[in-house]
Short mmCIF file of C-alpha atoms in Angstrom, two decimals:
data_model
loop_
_atom_site.label_atom_id
_atom_site.label_comp_id
_atom_site.label_asym_id
_atom_site.label_seq_id
_atom_site.Cartn_x
_atom_site.Cartn_y
_atom_site.Cartn_z
CA MET A 2 42.76 31.21 -8.62
CA LYS A 3 39.94 31.45 -6.12
CA LYS A 4 39.39 28.22 -4.20
CA LYS A 5 35.83 26.82 -4.31
CA PHE A 6 34.24 25.61 -1.12
CA ALA A 7 31.33 23.19 -0.79
CA SER A 8 28.05 24.81 0.17
CA PRO A 9 26.86 24.42 3.78
CA ARG A 10 23.96 22.32 2.50
CA LYS A 11 26.27 19.85 0.74
CA LEU A 12 28.51 19.68 3.78
CA MET A 13 25.53 18.93 6.01
CA SER A 14 24.36 16.17 3.62
CA ALA A 15 27.81 14.61 3.58
CA MET A 16 28.05 14.74 7.36
CA LEU A 17 24.61 13.14 7.72
CA ILE A 18 25.55 10.23 5.45
CA PHE A 19 28.84 9.78 7.32
CA LEU A 20 27.07 9.78 10.69
CA LEU A 21 24.46 7.30 9.48
CA ILE A 22 27.11 4.90 8.19
CA SER A 23 29.09 5.30 11.40
CA SER A 24 26.05 4.74 13.60
CA LEU A 25 25.13 1.61 11.65
CA ALA A 26 28.60 0.21 12.11
CA LEU A 27 28.81 1.11 15.78
CA THR A 28 25.38 -0.08 16.83
CA GLY A 29 25.87 -3.53 15.35
CA CYS A 30 22.56 -3.63 13.49
CA SER A 31 23.58 -6.86 11.76
CA SER A 32 22.30 -10.09 13.29
CA LYS A 33 25.92 -11.10 13.90
CA SER A 34 27.32 -10.46 17.35
CA SER A 35 30.62 -8.68 17.86
CA SER A 36 32.29 -12.08 17.65
CA GLY A 37 30.56 -12.84 14.33
CA GLU A 38 28.15 -15.41 15.77
CA THR A 39 24.94 -16.05 13.84
CA LYS A 40 23.62 -18.73 16.20
CA THR A 41 22.26 -18.59 19.71
CA ALA A 42 23.68 -20.78 22.47
CA ASP A 43 20.87 -23.29 21.92
CA GLY A 44 21.41 -23.43 18.13
CA LYS A 45 18.77 -21.05 16.78
CA THR A 46 19.67 -19.04 13.69
CA LYS A 47 19.71 -15.34 14.53
CA TYR A 48 18.13 -12.78 12.21
CA THR A 49 17.42 -9.06 12.49
CA MET A 50 14.51 -7.28 10.88
CA TRP A 51 13.71 -3.60 10.33
CA THR A 52 10.17 -2.31 9.98
CA PHE A 53 8.42 1.03 10.43
CA VAL A 54 5.07 -0.18 11.82
CA GLN A 55 4.60 -1.65 15.29
CA VAL A 56 1.73 -3.93 14.21
CA HIS A 57 4.02 -5.37 11.53
CA ALA A 58 6.47 -6.17 14.33
CA ASP A 59 3.64 -7.91 16.21
CA TYR A 60 2.87 -9.95 13.10
CA TRP A 61 6.49 -11.07 12.73
CA LYS A 62 6.84 -11.91 16.40
CA ASP A 63 3.89 -14.27 15.94
CA ALA A 64 5.44 -15.55 12.68
CA GLU A 65 8.64 -16.40 14.56
CA GLU A 66 6.70 -18.41 17.14
CA THR A 67 4.66 -20.14 14.44
CA TRP A 68 7.77 -21.02 12.44
CA ASN A 69 9.55 -22.49 15.46
CA LYS A 70 6.46 -24.54 16.33
CA ASN A 71 6.24 -25.93 12.79
CA HIS A 72 10.00 -26.34 12.18
CA PRO A 73 11.60 -27.76 15.33
CA LYS A 74 14.84 -28.56 13.46
CA GLN A 75 15.18 -25.09 11.89
CA GLN A 76 14.62 -22.79 14.87
CA ILE A 77 15.19 -19.06 14.47
CA GLU A 78 15.51 -16.05 16.74
CA LEU A 79 14.19 -12.81 15.22
CA LYS A 80 15.23 -9.43 16.60
CA ILE A 81 12.87 -6.75 15.30
CA ASN A 82 13.73 -3.05 15.21
CA VAL A 83 10.82 -0.63 14.72
CA LEU A 84 11.99 2.74 13.39
CA PRO A 85 10.13 5.85 12.19
CA PHE A 86 9.31 5.60 8.46
CA ASP A 87 11.71 8.25 7.13
CA GLN A 88 14.52 7.24 9.46
CA MET A 89 14.24 3.58 8.54
CA ASN A 90 14.22 4.22 4.81
CA GLN A 91 17.22 6.51 5.05
CA LYS A 92 19.20 4.08 7.19
CA LEU A 93 18.28 1.15 4.97
CA GLN A 94 19.38 2.97 1.82
CA VAL A 95 22.69 3.96 3.39
CA ALA A 96 23.30 0.44 4.69
CA LEU A 97 22.49 -1.30 1.42
CA ASN A 98 24.43 1.23 -0.67
CA SER A 99 27.48 0.96 1.58
CA GLY A 100 27.34 -2.82 1.68
CA ASN A 101 27.30 -3.24 5.46
CA GLY A 102 25.27 -2.58 8.59
CA GLY A 103 21.94 -3.67 7.13
CA PRO A 104 19.37 -6.11 8.51
CA ASP A 105 18.76 -9.62 7.25
CA ILE A 106 15.07 -8.94 6.63
CA ALA A 107 13.32 -5.61 6.02
CA ASP A 108 9.97 -4.03 5.20
CA VAL A 109 10.04 -1.78 2.12
CA GLU A 110 6.99 0.40 1.46
CA ILE A 111 5.74 0.05 -2.11
CA GLY A 112 6.49 3.67 -3.02
CA GLN A 113 10.11 3.21 -1.91
CA PHE A 114 10.71 -0.10 -3.68
CA ALA A 115 11.71 1.39 -7.06
CA LYS A 116 14.59 3.24 -5.40
CA TYR A 117 16.27 -0.11 -4.83
CA THR A 118 15.54 -1.72 -8.19
CA LYS A 119 17.01 0.88 -10.58
CA SER A 120 19.95 -1.40 -11.28
CA ASN A 121 19.77 -4.90 -12.71
CA ASN A 122 21.12 -6.19 -9.41
CA PRO A 123 18.75 -5.13 -6.59
CA PRO A 124 20.13 -5.41 -3.02
CA PHE A 125 17.56 -8.09 -2.22
CA LYS A 126 17.59 -11.87 -2.53
CA ASP A 127 15.61 -13.51 -5.34
CA MET A 128 12.60 -15.35 -3.86
CA THR A 129 11.14 -16.66 -7.13
CA LYS A 130 11.83 -20.33 -6.39
CA GLU A 131 10.39 -20.10 -2.87
CA VAL A 132 7.26 -18.25 -4.04
CA GLU A 133 6.54 -20.52 -7.02
CA PRO A 134 4.58 -23.24 -5.15
CA PHE A 135 2.18 -20.60 -3.79
CA VAL A 136 1.61 -18.69 -7.06
CA PRO A 137 -1.71 -20.36 -8.04
CA ASN A 138 -3.32 -18.95 -4.88
CA LEU A 139 -1.68 -15.52 -4.84
CA VAL A 140 -3.28 -12.39 -6.29
CA LYS A 141 -1.04 -11.85 -9.32
CA SER A 142 -0.99 -8.04 -9.24
CA ARG A 143 0.57 -8.15 -5.77
CA THR A 144 3.46 -10.38 -6.77
CA ASP A 145 3.90 -8.38 -9.98
CA ASN A 146 4.52 -5.25 -7.90
CA TYR A 147 7.78 -6.69 -6.57
CA THR A 148 8.89 -8.62 -9.66
CA VAL A 149 11.87 -7.21 -11.56
CA ASN A 150 13.16 -8.84 -14.75
CA GLY A 151 11.09 -11.91 -13.96
CA LYS A 152 12.42 -12.31 -10.42
CA VAL A 153 10.33 -11.91 -7.25
CA TYR A 154 12.16 -9.86 -4.61
CA GLY A 155 9.47 -9.36 -1.97
CA LEU A 156 5.99 -10.26 -0.76
CA ASP A 157 3.28 -7.87 0.40
CA TYR A 158 1.14 -8.07 3.51
CA HIS A 159 -2.12 -7.44 1.70
CA VAL A 160 -3.92 -6.97 -1.60
CA GLY A 161 -5.26 -3.52 -0.78
CA THR A 162 -8.53 -4.37 -2.53
CA THR A 163 -10.17 -1.00 -3.20
CA LEU A 164 -13.78 -0.78 -2.09
CA VAL A 165 -16.65 1.61 -1.71
CA TYR A 166 -17.68 1.95 1.94
CA TYR A 167 -21.31 3.08 2.14
CA ASN A 168 -22.87 4.63 5.26
CA MET A 169 -26.25 2.87 5.11
CA ASP A 170 -27.95 5.34 7.47
CA ILE A 171 -27.52 7.99 4.77
CA MET A 172 -28.12 5.69 1.80
CA ASN A 173 -31.35 4.35 3.31
CA LYS A 174 -32.55 7.87 4.06
CA ALA A 175 -31.93 8.75 0.42
CA GLY A 176 -33.72 5.57 -0.68
CA ILE A 177 -30.75 4.18 -2.62
CA ASP A 178 -29.63 0.55 -2.64
CA PRO A 179 -25.85 0.38 -3.38
CA ALA A 180 -26.54 -2.75 -5.46
CA THR A 181 -28.18 -0.51 -8.09
CA ILE A 182 -24.98 1.52 -8.54
CA LYS A 183 -23.21 -0.28 -11.37
CA THR A 184 -21.36 2.51 -13.18
CA TRP A 185 -19.65 5.76 -12.22
CA ASP A 186 -22.52 7.59 -13.92
CA ASP A 187 -24.89 5.74 -11.57
CA TYR A 188 -22.70 6.82 -8.66
CA LEU A 189 -22.79 10.49 -9.72
CA ASN A 190 -26.58 10.38 -10.14
CA ALA A 191 -26.98 8.69 -6.76
CA GLY A 192 -24.86 11.48 -5.27
CA LYS A 193 -27.29 14.10 -6.51
CA ILE A 194 -30.18 12.26 -4.85
CA VAL A 195 -28.21 11.90 -1.61
CA LYS A 196 -27.46 15.63 -1.56
CA GLU A 197 -31.05 16.57 -2.37
CA LYS A 198 -32.73 14.25 0.14
CA THR A 199 -30.25 14.26 3.03
CA GLY A 200 -28.08 17.34 2.60
CA LYS A 201 -25.02 15.09 2.91
CA TYR A 202 -22.13 14.73 0.48
CA MET A 203 -21.91 11.52 -1.51
CA THR A 204 -18.15 11.42 -1.04
CA SER A 205 -14.97 13.48 -0.72
CA VAL A 206 -12.26 14.51 -3.17
CA GLU A 207 -8.57 14.25 -2.36
CA THR A 208 -6.21 17.16 -3.01
CA SER A 209 -2.96 15.67 -1.68
CA ALA A 210 -3.35 11.91 -2.31
CA GLY A 211 -4.34 9.86 -5.32
CA PHE A 212 -6.13 6.80 -3.96
CA VAL A 213 -9.40 7.32 -5.86
CA PHE A 214 -7.71 8.48 -9.07
CA THR A 215 -5.23 5.61 -9.22
CA ALA A 216 -7.99 3.10 -8.44
CA MET A 217 -9.99 4.43 -11.39
CA VAL A 218 -6.91 4.25 -13.61
CA ALA A 219 -6.12 0.65 -12.61
CA GLN A 220 -9.68 -0.58 -13.03
CA GLN A 221 -9.61 0.66 -16.65
CA LYS A 222 -6.35 -1.31 -17.13
CA SER A 223 -4.49 1.91 -17.76
CA ASP A 224 -1.34 3.11 -15.99
CA LEU A 225 0.65 6.22 -15.09
CA VAL A 226 3.76 4.80 -16.79
CA LYS A 227 4.24 3.60 -20.36
CA ASP A 228 7.59 2.49 -21.73
CA GLY A 229 9.32 4.26 -18.85
CA LYS A 230 7.67 7.60 -19.64
CA SER A 231 4.82 9.54 -18.06
CA ASN A 232 1.39 8.39 -19.23
CA LEU A 233 -0.75 10.73 -17.13
CA SER A 234 -2.60 12.24 -20.10
CA ALA A 235 -3.79 8.89 -21.51
CA PRO A 236 -7.52 9.13 -22.39
CA ASP A 237 -8.69 6.75 -19.63
CA ASN A 238 -6.68 8.69 -17.03
CA VAL A 239 -8.15 11.99 -18.23
CA LYS A 240 -11.64 10.47 -17.98
CA ALA A 241 -10.97 9.31 -14.42
CA LEU A 242 -9.79 12.71 -13.22
CA GLN A 243 -12.58 14.55 -15.03
CA THR A 244 -15.08 12.29 -13.25
CA ILE A 245 -13.58 13.15 -9.86
CA GLN A 246 -13.45 16.85 -10.69
CA SER A 247 -17.13 16.74 -11.73
CA MET A 248 -18.03 15.55 -8.22
CA LEU A 249 -16.90 18.94 -6.95
CA LYS A 250 -18.48 20.88 -9.80
CA THR A 251 -21.89 19.26 -9.26
CA GLY A 252 -21.70 19.67 -5.49
CA ILE A 253 -22.02 16.00 -4.58
CA ALA A 254 -18.56 16.07 -2.98
CA LYS A 255 -16.26 18.43 -1.15
CA THR A 256 -12.50 18.37 -0.67
CA ALA A 257 -11.41 15.94 2.02
CA GLU A 258 -10.44 17.25 5.43
CA GLY A 259 -6.66 17.33 5.65
CA GLY A 260 -6.37 16.90 1.88
CA HIS A 261 -6.85 13.14 1.86
CA GLN A 262 -8.98 10.37 3.39
CA ASP A 263 -6.42 8.72 5.63
CA ASN A 264 -5.97 11.16 8.53
CA GLU A 265 -7.67 11.75 11.87
CA GLU A 266 -9.39 14.96 10.76
CA TYR A 267 -11.11 13.05 7.98
CA TYR A 268 -11.95 10.09 10.20
CA ALA A 269 -13.81 12.45 12.52
CA ALA A 270 -15.85 13.91 9.66
CA PHE A 271 -16.81 10.50 8.29
CA ASN A 272 -17.63 9.27 11.79
CA LYS A 273 -20.04 12.20 12.20
CA GLY A 274 -21.92 11.12 9.09
CA GLU A 275 -20.87 13.94 6.75
CA TYR A 276 -20.36 11.57 3.80
CA ALA A 277 -22.48 8.79 2.33
CA SER A 278 -19.48 6.87 1.02
CA VAL A 279 -15.72 6.74 0.67
CA VAL A 280 -13.49 4.89 -1.80
CA MET A 281 -10.43 3.32 -0.13
CA PRO A 282 -8.51 0.00 0.04
CA ALA A 283 -9.56 -2.87 2.32
CA TRP A 284 -6.95 -1.89 4.91
CA TYR A 285 -9.18 1.13 5.60
CA MET A 286 -11.38 -1.22 7.61
CA SER A 287 -8.83 -0.95 10.42
CA ARG A 288 -9.21 2.86 10.34
CA MET A 289 -12.97 2.57 10.64
CA VAL A 290 -12.81 0.13 13.53
CA GLY A 291 -10.23 2.26 15.32
CA PHE A 292 -11.47 5.78 14.60
CA MET A 293 -15.14 5.62 13.53
CA PRO A 294 -16.98 3.77 16.32
CA LYS A 295 -20.35 5.44 15.64
CA LEU A 296 -20.62 3.62 12.31
CA LYS A 297 -20.32 0.10 13.69
CA GLY A 298 -22.93 -2.07 11.96
CA LYS A 299 -23.81 0.67 9.49
CA ILE A 300 -21.18 0.22 6.78
CA HIS A 301 -21.81 -1.78 3.61
CA ILE A 302 -18.90 -2.55 1.28
CA THR A 303 -18.95 -3.20 -2.47
CA GLY A 304 -16.59 -3.24 -5.41
CA LEU A 305 -16.06 -0.10 -7.47
CA PRO A 306 -18.54 1.14 -10.07
CA ILE A 307 -17.13 0.78 -13.59
CA PHE A 308 -16.84 3.18 -16.53
CA LYS A 309 -17.58 0.60 -19.23
CA GLU A 310 -18.09 -3.10 -19.79
CA GLY A 311 -14.84 -4.99 -19.33
CA ASP A 312 -13.44 -2.72 -16.63
CA LEU A 313 -12.28 -4.24 -13.36
CA ARG A 314 -14.25 -3.74 -10.16
CA SER A 315 -11.28 -3.08 -7.92
CA ALA A 316 -7.61 -2.17 -7.70
CA GLY A 317 -4.83 -3.11 -5.31
CA LEU A 318 -3.50 0.02 -3.60
CA GLY A 319 -0.85 0.68 -0.99
CA GLY A 320 1.42 -2.03 0.28
CA THR A 321 4.69 -3.00 1.92
CA ALA A 322 7.00 -5.78 0.77
CA THR A 323 9.07 -7.88 3.13
CA VAL A 324 12.48 -8.63 1.60
CA VAL A 325 15.60 -10.59 2.45
CA THR A 326 18.57 -8.27 1.93
CA ASN A 327 21.81 -9.17 0.20
CA GLN A 328 23.55 -8.76 3.57
CA ALA A 329 21.62 -11.64 5.12
CA HIS A 330 23.31 -14.86 6.18
CA ASP A 331 21.75 -18.31 5.78
CA THR A 332 19.59 -16.84 3.03
CA ALA A 333 17.88 -20.10 2.06
CA LEU A 334 16.35 -20.32 5.55
CA ALA A 335 15.55 -16.60 5.68
CA LYS A 336 13.70 -16.71 2.34
CA LYS A 337 11.78 -19.82 3.33
CA PHE A 338 10.73 -18.16 6.59
CA VAL A 339 9.55 -14.93 4.93
CA VAL A 340 7.68 -16.63 2.09
CA GLU A 341 5.95 -19.21 4.28
CA SER A 342 4.95 -16.49 6.78
CA LYS A 343 3.41 -14.33 4.05
CA ALA A 344 2.17 -16.81 1.42
CA GLY A 345 1.51 -19.90 3.53
CA LYS A 346 -2.09 -20.53 4.53
CA GLU A 347 -1.56 -20.11 8.27
CA GLY A 348 0.46 -16.91 7.90
CA SER A 349 -1.91 -15.48 5.33
CA ILE A 350 -4.90 -15.98 7.62
CA LYS A 351 -3.02 -14.14 10.37
CA THR A 352 -2.63 -11.19 8.02
CA TRP A 353 -6.34 -10.73 8.71
CA THR A 354 -6.61 -11.86 12.34
CA ILE A 355 -3.61 -9.81 13.52
CA LEU A 356 -3.47 -6.90 11.06
CA GLY A 357 -6.99 -6.66 9.67
CA PHE A 358 -5.65 -6.79 6.07
CA ASP A 359 -6.96 -8.67 3.05
CA PRO A 360 -4.48 -11.55 2.56
CA ILE A 361 -2.50 -11.93 -0.67
CA ARG A 362 -3.79 -15.53 -0.81
CA SER A 363 -7.31 -15.19 -2.19
CA ASP A 364 -8.19 -18.83 -1.51
CA VAL A 365 -8.34 -18.11 2.23
CA TRP A 366 -10.88 -15.33 1.75
CA THR A 367 -13.71 -17.87 2.01
CA SER A 368 -12.17 -19.85 4.87
CA GLU A 369 -13.90 -20.29 8.22
CA GLU A 370 -11.08 -18.45 9.97
CA LEU A 371 -11.79 -15.21 8.10
CA ALA A 372 -15.46 -15.40 9.04
CA ALA A 373 -14.75 -16.12 12.70
CA PRO A 374 -15.79 -13.41 15.16
CA ASN A 375 -13.29 -10.63 15.80
CA LYS A 376 -13.40 -6.84 16.09
CA PHE A 377 -13.70 -6.51 12.32
CA THR A 378 -16.60 -8.94 11.88
CA ASP A 379 -18.30 -7.29 14.86
CA TYR A 380 -18.09 -3.99 12.98
CA PHE A 381 -18.73 -5.03 9.35
CA GLY A 382 -20.48 -8.41 9.65
CA THR A 383 -19.24 -11.93 8.96
CA ASP A 384 -19.59 -11.82 5.16
CA ILE A 385 -16.88 -9.22 4.45
CA PHE A 386 -14.66 -11.52 2.45
CA LYS A 387 -17.56 -13.34 0.86
CA GLN A 388 -18.47 -9.98 -0.70
CA MET A 389 -14.88 -9.34 -1.80
CA ALA A 390 -14.40 -12.88 -3.16
CA ALA A 391 -16.92 -12.08 -5.89
CA PHE A 392 -14.37 -9.82 -7.60
CA LYS A 393 -11.06 -11.25 -6.36
CA ASP A 394 -10.00 -11.82 -9.98
CA GLU A 395 -10.79 -8.21 -10.88
CA VAL A 396 -8.11 -6.43 -8.87
CA GLY A 397 -6.15 -4.13 -11.18
CA GLY A 398 -2.63 -2.94 -10.54
CA LEU A 399 -0.26 -0.12 -11.50
CA SER A 400 3.47 0.01 -12.25
CA ILE A 401 4.18 1.49 -8.83
CA THR A 402 7.57 -0.18 -8.60
CA ASN A 403 8.68 1.07 -12.04
CA ASN A 404 11.71 3.37 -11.72
CA SER A 405 9.80 6.25 -13.32
CA TYR A 406 6.68 5.96 -11.16
CA PRO A 407 7.89 7.95 -8.12
CA ILE A 408 8.78 10.94 -10.33
CA ILE A 409 5.47 10.83 -12.19
CA ASN A 410 3.48 10.49 -8.97
CA ASP A 411 5.40 13.36 -7.39
CA GLU A 412 4.62 15.64 -10.34
CA PHE A 413 0.96 14.64 -10.17
CA LEU A 414 0.51 15.16 -6.44
CA THR A 415 2.62 18.34 -6.24
CA ASN A 416 1.85 20.21 -9.45
CA GLY A 417 -1.31 18.61 -10.79
CA LEU A 418 -3.91 17.39 -8.32
CA PRO A 419 -4.12 20.55 -6.16
CA LYS A 420 -4.45 22.73 -9.26
CA ILE A 421 -7.12 20.53 -10.83
CA MET A 422 -9.24 20.16 -7.70
CA LYS A 423 -8.73 23.46 -5.91
CA LYS A 424 -8.56 25.73 -8.96
CA GLN A 425 -10.63 23.62 -11.37
CA ALA A 426 -7.86 23.67 -13.97
CA ASN A 427 -8.46 21.92 -17.28
CA VAL A 428 -7.69 18.24 -16.72
CA GLU A 429 -6.31 17.28 -20.13
CA ASP A 430 -4.10 20.36 -20.51
CA THR A 431 -2.72 19.97 -16.98
CA LEU A 432 -1.92 16.29 -17.41
CA LYS A 433 -0.14 16.93 -20.71
CA ALA A 434 2.02 19.56 -19.01
CA LEU A 435 2.76 17.13 -16.19
CA ASP A 436 3.82 14.47 -18.71
CA ALA A 437 6.35 16.89 -20.20
CA ALA A 438 7.69 17.91 -16.79
CA ALA A 439 7.95 14.33 -15.54
CA ASP A 440 9.65 13.08 -18.71
CA LYS A 441 12.23 15.87 -18.40
CA ARG A 442 13.00 14.75 -14.84
CA ILE A 443 13.12 11.09 -15.86
CA ALA A 444 15.60 11.84 -18.63
CA ALA A 445 17.74 13.80 -16.17
CA GLY A 446 17.57 11.00 -13.62
CA LYS A 447 15.82 13.16 -11.03
#
């Protein structure tokens, strides 16, 4: 009988996993020292944290200092490791699956979260009790994102309130006040006027990202998932994508440089004044400040137009949860530290002053600290959050952390969106085909 050998690809995968596990064990990524110590010489509790964004590390370094100032009898020492996104996710999965070598605290991007919550016993510590006192002030959709079977396993940095950013140089030239744009039909009609009077595009259309589409879905209180199956072809979702496709057909939009609106090629185009508006979450303010200097003082922000009465005027998009892993020691202290740093008033305000994000605590949106001068108020004006506070209770969400969501989103971005926008394929027929393909993968566990 002929002996079967593993394929080179499988061998390489096995070797990679072995090397990752070995490297985790050898490098001592746990907060314990080689002697098993979890305390410093002066009595501080030692924790390690993994993140994939340097500014997140800056935020947590400040959080450590703030915690130690406010809790002199519960001092901590936080060692933060910043790793590239893919590398960190791979190492974290290996560490948590193997049961050793993981950090005490970690950042988990919202699109990755469902990978860890497929079982009824996620590798994270339940924070429900610690979060409960802050719930009345937290934007519910953001805690819902990381709630599994009624238990809260992580807290986000921001709401990701989706906004329309208007370039007022172009809007004024076209003679259009954004306040008059109430519905998506109004927006489309305004786009025709902008194109006619200024020669500029009203907006851009994504071909490799779904920010605008998913915002439209959420504001209609629809979703991409229903009962664990693909819901892409739901009527409200079809309407949303047909509306975006019509922007191309009528010529009021063109496809975004680089395929989406969050890359340097696109920033350059928007900075040059090629578009009258862009729909993106509140964290996009940091992109404008950093990459679009010519538009300082010229951008006006509003909530989203709606399709019909009763729709929401925004959606919470993007996000990263901070979790306490099941490999952490002194978990009661670790959870208290993470929750207070994210949901406490002082920490929530610093989400804005350090990161430029819209805090998950909506009660601080109207605080003096968020109106205080900084690089963001210099760019957008001091009433940014006063404008957003008007619709803080109208921030829709999606089932992004549902186990089926990553498969559905992958089918949409890979096999649906490019075809619909680049080839003008029929929206309803395409979405029905995507539902079938996604459900087949979900059933197969792929």
